[in-house]
Amino acid sequence: MPRLGLGTWPMDDAEAERVVAEAIGLGYRLVDTAENYRNERGVGLGLKASGVAREDLFVTTKFNREWHGVDLAAEAAERALDRLGLDYLDLLLIHWPNPDHGKYVEAWQGLARLLESGRVKAIGTSNFKPAHLDRIIDATGVVPDVNQIQLSPFTTRDASREYDAAKGIVTQSWSPIGGAGGEVRKDPLVTALAEKYGRTPGQIVLRWHLELGLAVAVKSSNAERLEQNLDVFGFELDPADVEALSGLDRGEAAAADSDQFGH
């Protein structure tokens, strides 16, 4: 799985088709979408329009709570494949645990079965806390390949990162530069480091993720920012600067609570 990829929320089909093709042309190889984004058809069209061979691309999607069941997860995968126009998925995730619904263990059992079919190459979770992960691993013996969680210098999610690392789970960050408001990028420490390294604030934050060993899905529909977001492999941050950025953490309360929210 590429370390850095394109996130597509909240693009519609038309925007996703344009941006996905453009991003792949710039060098992106991972594209992240979801049933709930309602843009899988556009993403699929963008993948085809890029002209890049399917085997050179990594496509992730996620399914909603209505498909939390052993057989339902398989149906969710087939529906996603149809919308995307693909023969297989590189990574399929349960989008939220929805513990109030009480079916995420069954959803995970369904994903584990899908691995045997070849229609899904890897499986994982999104927005799962360590307690949720304990339940699915204890029930099935199958450890997720990826856990995708909200993560930025304002929400460093230390407990989740430590848990994932101990289990061999790749942590992938969503909303890695803090969302559309740009509050993280405007932080005085981030802007000072951007000046120090001769980089944009967004590049500083994305490099922080990479320094921590994280994978990243970052959204932009702007051509210049798409290029900038990908251009974060040619420099490194001093360890003291990585630590300083981590010190901006506002705690778990700053992240969406997956015990209370989901779809």
PDB file of C-alpha atoms in Angstrom:
ATOM      1  CA  MET A   1       0.000   0.000   0.000  1.00  0.00           C
ATOM      2  CA  PRO A   2       1.425   3.423  -0.906  1.00  0.00           C
ATOM      3  CA  ARG A   3       2.306   5.564   2.093  1.00  0.00           C
ATOM      4  CA  LEU A   4       0.411   8.571   0.750  1.00  0.00           C
ATOM      5  CA  GLY A   5      -2.768   8.578  -1.295  1.00  0.00           C
ATOM      6  CA  LEU A   6      -5.709  10.658  -2.450  1.00  0.00           C
ATOM      7  CA  GLY A   7      -8.754  11.045  -0.232  1.00  0.00           C
ATOM      8  CA  THR A   8     -11.987  11.863  -2.066  1.00  0.00           C
ATOM      9  CA  TRP A   9     -14.405  13.143   0.594  1.00  0.00           C
ATOM     10  CA  PRO A  10     -16.470  15.294  -0.058  1.00  0.00           C
ATOM     11  CA  MET A  11     -16.177  15.159  -3.866  1.00  0.00           C
ATOM     12  CA  ASP A  12     -19.215  14.324  -5.994  1.00  0.00           C
ATOM     13  CA  ASP A  13     -18.969  11.949  -8.951  1.00  0.00           C
ATOM     14  CA  ALA A  14     -18.027  14.615 -11.477  1.00  0.00           C
ATOM     15  CA  GLU A  15     -15.307  16.147  -9.324  1.00  0.00           C
ATOM     16  CA  ALA A  16     -13.991  12.732  -8.304  1.00  0.00           C
ATOM     17  CA  GLU A  17     -13.683  11.632 -11.928  1.00  0.00           C
ATOM     18  CA  ARG A  18     -11.655  14.729 -12.813  1.00  0.00           C
ATOM     19  CA  VAL A  19      -9.466  14.838  -9.703  1.00  0.00           C
ATOM     20  CA  VAL A  20      -8.704  11.100  -9.575  1.00  0.00           C
ATOM     21  CA  ALA A  21      -7.501  11.100 -13.185  1.00  0.00           C
ATOM     22  CA  GLU A  22      -5.448  14.239 -12.582  1.00  0.00           C
ATOM     23  CA  ALA A  23      -3.942  12.940  -9.348  1.00  0.00           C
ATOM     24  CA  ILE A  24      -2.921   9.640 -10.917  1.00  0.00           C
ATOM     25  CA  GLY A  25      -1.310  11.600 -13.723  1.00  0.00           C
ATOM     26  CA  LEU A  26       0.743  13.439 -11.092  1.00  0.00           C
ATOM     27  CA  GLY A  27       1.910  10.181  -9.539  1.00  0.00           C
ATOM     28  CA  TYR A  28      -0.698   9.197  -6.949  1.00  0.00           C
ATOM     29  CA  ARG A  29      -1.330   5.468  -6.873  1.00  0.00           C
ATOM     30  CA  LEU A  30      -3.651   5.077  -3.857  1.00  0.00           C
ATOM     31  CA  VAL A  31      -7.233   6.345  -4.092  1.00  0.00           C
ATOM     32  CA  ASP A  32      -9.540   6.238  -1.065  1.00  0.00           C
ATOM     33  CA  THR A  33     -13.327   6.367  -1.329  1.00  0.00           C
ATOM     34  CA  ALA A  34     -16.383   5.009   0.497  1.00  0.00           C
ATOM     35  CA  GLU A  35     -19.999   4.065  -0.024  1.00  0.00           C
ATOM     36  CA  ASN A  36     -20.969   7.026   2.155  1.00  0.00           C
ATOM     37  CA  TYR A  37     -19.040   9.483  -0.021  1.00  0.00           C
ATOM     38  CA  ARG A  38     -21.462   8.729  -2.880  1.00  0.00           C
ATOM     39  CA  ASN A  39     -18.670   9.156  -5.432  1.00  0.00           C
ATOM     40  CA  GLU A  40     -17.517   5.589  -6.144  1.00  0.00           C
ATOM     41  CA  ARG A  41     -18.827   5.755  -9.718  1.00  0.00           C
ATOM     42  CA  GLY A  42     -16.875   8.941 -10.356  1.00  0.00           C
ATOM     43  CA  VAL A  43     -13.766   7.465  -8.766  1.00  0.00           C
ATOM     44  CA  GLY A  44     -14.059   4.428 -11.013  1.00  0.00           C
ATOM     45  CA  LEU A  45     -14.375   6.590 -14.112  1.00  0.00           C
ATOM     46  CA  GLY A  46     -11.329   8.584 -13.024  1.00  0.00           C
ATOM     47  CA  LEU A  47      -9.317   5.403 -12.552  1.00  0.00           C
ATOM     48  CA  LYS A  48     -10.147   4.318 -16.098  1.00  0.00           C
ATOM     49  CA  ALA A  49      -9.517   7.767 -17.564  1.00  0.00           C
ATOM     50  CA  SER A  50      -6.039   7.835 -16.005  1.00  0.00           C
ATOM     51  CA  GLY A  51      -4.809   5.171 -18.417  1.00  0.00           C
ATOM     52  CA  VAL A  52      -2.703   3.556 -15.661  1.00  0.00           C
ATOM     53  CA  ALA A  53      -2.891  -0.234 -15.430  1.00  0.00           C
ATOM     54  CA  ARG A  54      -5.199  -1.546 -12.708  1.00  0.00           C
ATOM     55  CA  GLU A  55      -2.427  -3.576 -11.091  1.00  0.00           C
ATOM     56  CA  ASP A  56      -0.428  -0.380 -10.547  1.00  0.00           C
ATOM     57  CA  LEU A  57      -3.245   1.254  -8.560  1.00  0.00           C
ATOM     58  CA  PHE A  58      -4.403   0.712  -4.991  1.00  0.00           C
ATOM     59  CA  VAL A  59      -8.118   1.291  -4.405  1.00  0.00           C
ATOM     60  CA  THR A  60      -9.718   1.474  -0.962  1.00  0.00           C
ATOM     61  CA  THR A  61     -13.411   1.731  -0.174  1.00  0.00           C
ATOM     62  CA  LYS A  62     -15.582   1.383   2.923  1.00  0.00           C
ATOM     63  CA  PHE A  63     -19.130   0.237   3.686  1.00  0.00           C
ATOM     64  CA  ASN A  64     -21.870   1.464   6.018  1.00  0.00           C
ATOM     65  CA  ARG A  65     -23.620  -0.117   8.988  1.00  0.00           C
ATOM     66  CA  GLU A  66     -26.481  -1.594   6.946  1.00  0.00           C
ATOM     67  CA  TRP A  67     -23.983  -4.175   5.642  1.00  0.00           C
ATOM     68  CA  HIS A  68     -22.787  -5.294   9.075  1.00  0.00           C
ATOM     69  CA  GLY A  69     -23.297  -9.014   8.743  1.00  0.00           C
ATOM     70  CA  VAL A  70     -21.410 -12.058   7.465  1.00  0.00           C
ATOM     71  CA  ASP A  71     -23.297 -12.319   4.173  1.00  0.00           C
ATOM     72  CA  LEU A  72     -24.105  -8.608   4.045  1.00  0.00           C
ATOM     73  CA  ALA A  73     -20.401  -7.690   3.946  1.00  0.00           C
ATOM     74  CA  ALA A  74     -20.003  -9.781   0.796  1.00  0.00           C
ATOM     75  CA  GLU A  75     -22.966  -7.985  -0.765  1.00  0.00           C
ATOM     76  CA  ALA A  76     -21.443  -4.634   0.183  1.00  0.00           C
ATOM     77  CA  ALA A  77     -18.223  -5.611  -1.580  1.00  0.00           C
ATOM     78  CA  GLU A  78     -20.040  -6.641  -4.754  1.00  0.00           C
ATOM     79  CA  ARG A  79     -22.057  -3.434  -4.834  1.00  0.00           C
ATOM     80  CA  ALA A  80     -18.891  -1.379  -4.373  1.00  0.00           C
ATOM     81  CA  LEU A  81     -17.134  -3.269  -7.157  1.00  0.00           C
ATOM     82  CA  ASP A  82     -20.080  -2.621  -9.445  1.00  0.00           C
ATOM     83  CA  ARG A  83     -20.108   1.112  -8.705  1.00  0.00           C
ATOM     84  CA  LEU A  84     -16.342   1.355  -9.169  1.00  0.00           C
ATOM     85  CA  GLY A  85     -16.344  -0.816 -12.273  1.00  0.00           C
ATOM     86  CA  LEU A  86     -13.573  -3.019 -10.878  1.00  0.00           C
ATOM     87  CA  ASP A  87     -12.920  -6.748 -10.623  1.00  0.00           C
ATOM     88  CA  TYR A  88     -11.293  -6.563  -7.193  1.00  0.00           C
ATOM     89  CA  LEU A  89     -10.598  -4.194  -4.306  1.00  0.00           C
ATOM     90  CA  ASP A  90      -7.145  -3.702  -2.870  1.00  0.00           C
ATOM     91  CA  LEU A  91      -8.563  -2.805   0.561  1.00  0.00           C
ATOM     92  CA  LEU A  92     -12.079  -2.934   2.008  1.00  0.00           C
ATOM     93  CA  LEU A  93     -12.836  -1.333   5.362  1.00  0.00           C
ATOM     94  CA  ILE A  94     -15.713  -1.315   7.826  1.00  0.00           C
ATOM     95  CA  HIS A  95     -16.317   2.451   7.877  1.00  0.00           C
ATOM     96  CA  TRP A  96     -17.450   2.807  11.530  1.00  0.00           C
ATOM     97  CA  PRO A  97     -17.915   0.224  14.289  1.00  0.00           C
ATOM     98  CA  ASN A  98     -21.399   1.521  15.244  1.00  0.00           C
ATOM     99  CA  PRO A  99     -21.368  -0.302  18.610  1.00  0.00           C
ATOM    100  CA  ASP A 100     -24.998   0.710  19.207  1.00  0.00           C
ATOM    101  CA  HIS A 101     -25.887  -1.460  16.195  1.00  0.00           C
ATOM    102  CA  GLY A 102     -23.892  -4.336  17.692  1.00  0.00           C
ATOM    103  CA  LYS A 103     -22.962  -6.064  14.427  1.00  0.00           C
ATOM    104  CA  TYR A 104     -19.380  -5.081  13.662  1.00  0.00           C
ATOM    105  CA  VAL A 105     -18.003  -8.479  14.724  1.00  0.00           C
ATOM    106  CA  GLU A 106     -20.269 -10.162  12.152  1.00  0.00           C
ATOM    107  CA  ALA A 107     -19.135  -7.602   9.563  1.00  0.00           C
ATOM    108  CA  TRP A 108     -15.534  -8.524  10.317  1.00  0.00           C
ATOM    109  CA  GLN A 109     -16.306 -12.226   9.995  1.00  0.00           C
ATOM    110  CA  GLY A 110     -17.734 -11.447   6.566  1.00  0.00           C
ATOM    111  CA  LEU A 111     -14.609  -9.563   5.541  1.00  0.00           C
ATOM    112  CA  ALA A 112     -12.403 -12.430   6.666  1.00  0.00           C
ATOM    113  CA  ARG A 113     -14.359 -14.744   4.336  1.00  0.00           C
ATOM    114  CA  LEU A 114     -13.959 -12.294   1.463  1.00  0.00           C
ATOM    115  CA  LEU A 115     -10.192 -12.641   1.596  1.00  0.00           C
ATOM    116  CA  GLU A 116     -10.591 -16.228   0.437  1.00  0.00           C
ATOM    117  CA  SER A 117     -12.539 -15.157  -2.671  1.00  0.00           C
ATOM    118  CA  GLY A 118      -9.777 -13.032  -4.193  1.00  0.00           C
ATOM    119  CA  ARG A 119     -12.241 -10.201  -4.815  1.00  0.00           C
ATOM    120  CA  VAL A 120     -10.688  -8.328  -1.885  1.00  0.00           C
ATOM    121  CA  LYS A 121      -6.915  -8.333  -1.386  1.00  0.00           C
ATOM    122  CA  ALA A 122      -6.754  -6.825   2.101  1.00  0.00           C
ATOM    123  CA  ILE A 123      -9.247  -5.941   4.843  1.00  0.00           C
ATOM    124  CA  GLY A 124      -9.353  -3.442   7.620  1.00  0.00           C
ATOM    125  CA  THR A 125     -11.269  -1.066   9.801  1.00  0.00           C
ATOM    126  CA  SER A 126     -11.944   2.639   9.980  1.00  0.00           C
ATOM    127  CA  ASN A 127     -12.497   4.573  13.203  1.00  0.00           C
ATOM    128  CA  PHE A 128     -12.023   1.495  15.402  1.00  0.00           C
ATOM    129  CA  LYS A 129     -10.698   2.041  18.914  1.00  0.00           C
ATOM    130  CA  PRO A 130      -8.507  -0.574  20.632  1.00  0.00           C
ATOM    131  CA  ALA A 131     -11.552  -1.999  22.451  1.00  0.00           C
ATOM    132  CA  HIS A 132     -13.360  -2.518  19.134  1.00  0.00           C
ATOM    133  CA  LEU A 133     -10.281  -4.135  17.627  1.00  0.00           C
ATOM    134  CA  ASP A 134      -9.904  -6.451  20.605  1.00  0.00           C
ATOM    135  CA  ARG A 135     -13.424  -7.744  20.037  1.00  0.00           C
ATOM    136  CA  ILE A 136     -13.008  -8.586  16.353  1.00  0.00           C
ATOM    137  CA  ILE A 137      -9.555 -10.121  16.814  1.00  0.00           C
ATOM    138  CA  ASP A 138     -10.695 -12.207  19.794  1.00  0.00           C
ATOM    139  CA  ALA A 139     -13.753 -13.405  17.861  1.00  0.00           C
ATOM    140  CA  THR A 140     -11.979 -14.346  14.625  1.00  0.00           C
ATOM    141  CA  GLY A 141      -8.224 -14.506  15.159  1.00  0.00           C
ATOM    142  CA  VAL A 142      -7.932 -12.240  12.106  1.00  0.00           C
ATOM    143  CA  VAL A 143      -5.986  -9.004  12.579  1.00  0.00           C
ATOM    144  CA  PRO A 144      -6.884  -6.025  10.347  1.00  0.00           C
ATOM    145  CA  ASP A 145      -4.311  -5.010   7.775  1.00  0.00           C
ATOM    146  CA  VAL A 146      -5.177  -1.326   8.235  1.00  0.00           C
ATOM    147  CA  ASN A 147      -6.975   0.851  10.778  1.00  0.00           C
ATOM    148  CA  GLN A 148      -7.869   4.224   9.285  1.00  0.00           C
ATOM    149  CA  ILE A 149      -8.513   6.895  11.928  1.00  0.00           C
ATOM    150  CA  GLN A 150      -8.833  10.654  12.277  1.00  0.00           C
ATOM    151  CA  LEU A 151      -5.296  11.800  13.053  1.00  0.00           C
ATOM    152  CA  SER A 152      -3.380  15.082  12.907  1.00  0.00           C
ATOM    153  CA  PRO A 153      -1.053  17.082  15.179  1.00  0.00           C
ATOM    154  CA  PHE A 154      -4.220  18.225  16.994  1.00  0.00           C
ATOM    155  CA  THR A 155      -5.451  14.625  17.378  1.00  0.00           C
ATOM    156  CA  THR A 156      -2.382  12.386  17.689  1.00  0.00           C
ATOM    157  CA  ARG A 157      -4.340   9.308  18.878  1.00  0.00           C
ATOM    158  CA  ASP A 158      -1.410   7.909  20.839  1.00  0.00           C
ATOM    159  CA  ALA A 159      -3.272   4.940  22.343  1.00  0.00           C
ATOM    160  CA  SER A 160      -4.610   3.805  18.969  1.00  0.00           C
ATOM    161  CA  ARG A 161      -1.227   4.189  17.269  1.00  0.00           C
ATOM    162  CA  GLU A 162       0.523   2.209  19.983  1.00  0.00           C
ATOM    163  CA  TYR A 163      -2.102  -0.536  19.855  1.00  0.00           C
ATOM    164  CA  ASP A 164      -1.951  -0.784  16.074  1.00  0.00           C
ATOM    165  CA  ALA A 165       1.838  -0.929  16.083  1.00  0.00           C
ATOM    166  CA  ALA A 166       1.836  -3.703  18.681  1.00  0.00           C
ATOM    167  CA  LYS A 167      -0.590  -5.748  16.575  1.00  0.00           C
ATOM    168  CA  GLY A 168       1.166  -5.105  13.253  1.00  0.00           C
ATOM    169  CA  ILE A 169      -1.736  -3.004  11.955  1.00  0.00           C
ATOM    170  CA  VAL A 170      -0.942  -0.108   9.605  1.00  0.00           C
ATOM    171  CA  THR A 171      -2.404   3.143  10.926  1.00  0.00           C
ATOM    172  CA  GLN A 172      -3.675   5.347   8.122  1.00  0.00           C
ATOM    173  CA  SER A 173      -4.612   8.951   8.870  1.00  0.00           C
ATOM    174  CA  TRP A 174      -7.753  10.633   7.608  1.00  0.00           C
ATOM    175  CA  SER A 175      -8.173  14.410   7.873  1.00  0.00           C
ATOM    176  CA  PRO A 176      -4.352  14.444   8.236  1.00  0.00           C
ATOM    177  CA  ILE A 177      -3.963  18.212   7.930  1.00  0.00           C
ATOM    178  CA  GLY A 178      -6.991  19.015  10.029  1.00  0.00           C
ATOM    179  CA  GLY A 179      -9.840  19.485   7.584  1.00  0.00           C
ATOM    180  CA  ALA A 180     -11.117  22.286   5.394  1.00  0.00           C
ATOM    181  CA  GLY A 181     -10.862  24.997   8.059  1.00  0.00           C
ATOM    182  CA  GLY A 182      -7.093  24.882   7.919  1.00  0.00           C
ATOM    183  CA  GLU A 183      -6.635  25.407  11.654  1.00  0.00           C
ATOM    184  CA  VAL A 184      -3.680  23.026  11.847  1.00  0.00           C
ATOM    185  CA  ARG A 185      -1.941  24.655   8.893  1.00  0.00           C
ATOM    186  CA  LYS A 186      -2.426  28.085  10.463  1.00  0.00           C
ATOM    187  CA  ASP A 187      -0.926  27.087  13.804  1.00  0.00           C
ATOM    188  CA  PRO A 188       2.095  29.298  14.628  1.00  0.00           C
ATOM    189  CA  LEU A 189       4.387  26.299  15.135  1.00  0.00           C
ATOM    190  CA  VAL A 190       3.404  24.812  11.782  1.00  0.00           C
ATOM    191  CA  THR A 191       3.885  28.082   9.924  1.00  0.00           C
ATOM    192  CA  ALA A 192       7.249  28.631  11.634  1.00  0.00           C
ATOM    193  CA  LEU A 193       8.421  25.166  10.604  1.00  0.00           C
ATOM    194  CA  ALA A 194       7.219  25.802   7.057  1.00  0.00           C
ATOM    195  CA  GLU A 195       9.479  28.843   6.948  1.00  0.00           C
ATOM    196  CA  LYS A 196      12.367  26.918   8.524  1.00  0.00           C
ATOM    197  CA  TYR A 197      12.237  24.097   5.950  1.00  0.00           C
ATOM    198  CA  GLY A 198      11.133  26.159   2.966  1.00  0.00           C
ATOM    199  CA  ARG A 199       7.968  24.098   2.609  1.00  0.00           C
ATOM    200  CA  THR A 200       4.234  24.725   2.793  1.00  0.00           C
ATOM    201  CA  PRO A 201       2.419  24.216   6.120  1.00  0.00           C
ATOM    202  CA  GLY A 202       0.563  21.275   4.575  1.00  0.00           C
ATOM    203  CA  GLN A 203       3.821  19.635   3.569  1.00  0.00           C
ATOM    204  CA  ILE A 204       5.180  20.025   7.098  1.00  0.00           C
ATOM    205  CA  VAL A 205       2.131  18.299   8.574  1.00  0.00           C
ATOM    206  CA  LEU A 206       2.150  15.478   6.018  1.00  0.00           C
ATOM    207  CA  ARG A 207       5.841  14.910   6.630  1.00  0.00           C
ATOM    208  CA  TRP A 208       5.080  14.661  10.373  1.00  0.00           C
ATOM    209  CA  HIS A 209       2.725  11.754   9.616  1.00  0.00           C
ATOM    210  CA  LEU A 210       5.412  10.005   7.594  1.00  0.00           C
ATOM    211  CA  GLU A 211       8.032  10.555  10.305  1.00  0.00           C
ATOM    212  CA  LEU A 212       5.685   8.769  12.725  1.00  0.00           C
ATOM    213  CA  GLY A 213       5.442   5.784  10.368  1.00  0.00           C
ATOM    214  CA  LEU A 214       1.854   6.484   9.374  1.00  0.00           C
ATOM    215  CA  ALA A 215       0.121   6.130   6.029  1.00  0.00           C
ATOM    216  CA  VAL A 216      -1.963   9.074   4.840  1.00  0.00           C
ATOM    217  CA  ALA A 217      -5.046   9.724   2.708  1.00  0.00           C
ATOM    218  CA  VAL A 218      -5.221  13.449   1.956  1.00  0.00           C
ATOM    219  CA  LYS A 219      -7.897  15.219  -0.055  1.00  0.00           C
ATOM    220  CA  SER A 220      -7.425  18.107  -2.440  1.00  0.00           C
ATOM    221  CA  SER A 221      -9.049  19.050  -5.706  1.00  0.00           C
ATOM    222  CA  ASN A 222      -6.571  21.842  -6.438  1.00  0.00           C
ATOM    223  CA  ALA A 223      -3.847  20.919  -8.940  1.00  0.00           C
ATOM    224  CA  GLU A 224      -1.102  22.863  -7.164  1.00  0.00           C
ATOM    225  CA  ARG A 225      -1.926  21.384  -3.764  1.00  0.00           C
ATOM    226  CA  LEU A 226      -2.173  17.900  -5.247  1.00  0.00           C
ATOM    227  CA  GLU A 227       1.430  18.284  -6.384  1.00  0.00           C
ATOM    228  CA  GLN A 228       2.535  19.786  -3.082  1.00  0.00           C
ATOM    229  CA  ASN A 229       0.901  17.036  -1.021  1.00  0.00           C
ATOM    230  CA  LEU A 230       2.745  14.373  -2.987  1.00  0.00           C
ATOM    231  CA  ASP A 231       6.079  16.188  -2.738  1.00  0.00           C
ATOM    232  CA  VAL A 232       6.884  15.260   0.873  1.00  0.00           C
ATOM    233  CA  PHE A 233       9.439  12.486   0.400  1.00  0.00           C
ATOM    234  CA  GLY A 234      12.461  14.658  -0.343  1.00  0.00           C
ATOM    235  CA  PHE A 235      13.043  16.107   3.112  1.00  0.00           C
ATOM    236  CA  GLU A 236      12.969  15.111   6.773  1.00  0.00           C
ATOM    237  CA  LEU A 237      11.960  16.869   9.980  1.00  0.00           C
ATOM    238  CA  ASP A 238      14.335  17.103  12.922  1.00  0.00           C
ATOM    239  CA  PRO A 239      13.220  14.767  15.731  1.00  0.00           C
ATOM    240  CA  ALA A 240      12.717  17.759  18.015  1.00  0.00           C
ATOM    241  CA  ASP A 241      10.326  19.295  15.485  1.00  0.00           C
ATOM    242  CA  VAL A 242       8.378  16.046  15.189  1.00  0.00           C
ATOM    243  CA  GLU A 243       8.048  16.017  18.974  1.00  0.00           C
ATOM    244  CA  ALA A 244       6.992  19.657  19.053  1.00  0.00           C
ATOM    245  CA  LEU A 245       4.256  19.029  16.479  1.00  0.00           C
ATOM    246  CA  SER A 246       3.037  16.050  18.509  1.00  0.00           C
ATOM    247  CA  GLY A 247       2.837  18.400  21.477  1.00  0.00           C
ATOM    248  CA  LEU A 248      -0.053  20.236  19.773  1.00  0.00           C
ATOM    249  CA  ASP A 249      -2.330  17.298  20.628  1.00  0.00           C
ATOM    250  CA  ARG A 250      -5.708  18.286  22.070  1.00  0.00           C
ATOM    251  CA  GLY A 251      -6.622  14.801  23.253  1.00  0.00           C
ATOM    252  CA  GLU A 252      -9.183  12.204  22.251  1.00  0.00           C
ATOM    253  CA  ALA A 253     -12.039  14.647  22.760  1.00  0.00           C
ATOM    254  CA  ALA A 254     -10.885  16.544  19.651  1.00  0.00           C
ATOM    255  CA  ALA A 255     -11.602  13.531  17.422  1.00  0.00           C
ATOM    256  CA  ALA A 256     -14.960  12.141  16.346  1.00  0.00           C
ATOM    257  CA  ASP A 257     -16.063   9.583  18.958  1.00  0.00           C
ATOM    258  CA  SER A 258     -16.754   6.299  17.192  1.00  0.00           C
ATOM    259  CA  ASP A 259     -18.659   5.038  20.217  1.00  0.00           C
ATOM    260  CA  GLN A 260     -21.181   7.811  19.610  1.00  0.00           C
ATOM    261  CA  PHE A 261     -21.006   8.540  15.861  1.00  0.00           C
ATOM    262  CA  GLY A 262     -21.109   6.404  12.752  1.00  0.00           C
ATOM    263  CA  HIS A 263     -23.028   5.452   9.627  1.00  0.00           C
TER     264      HIS A 263
END
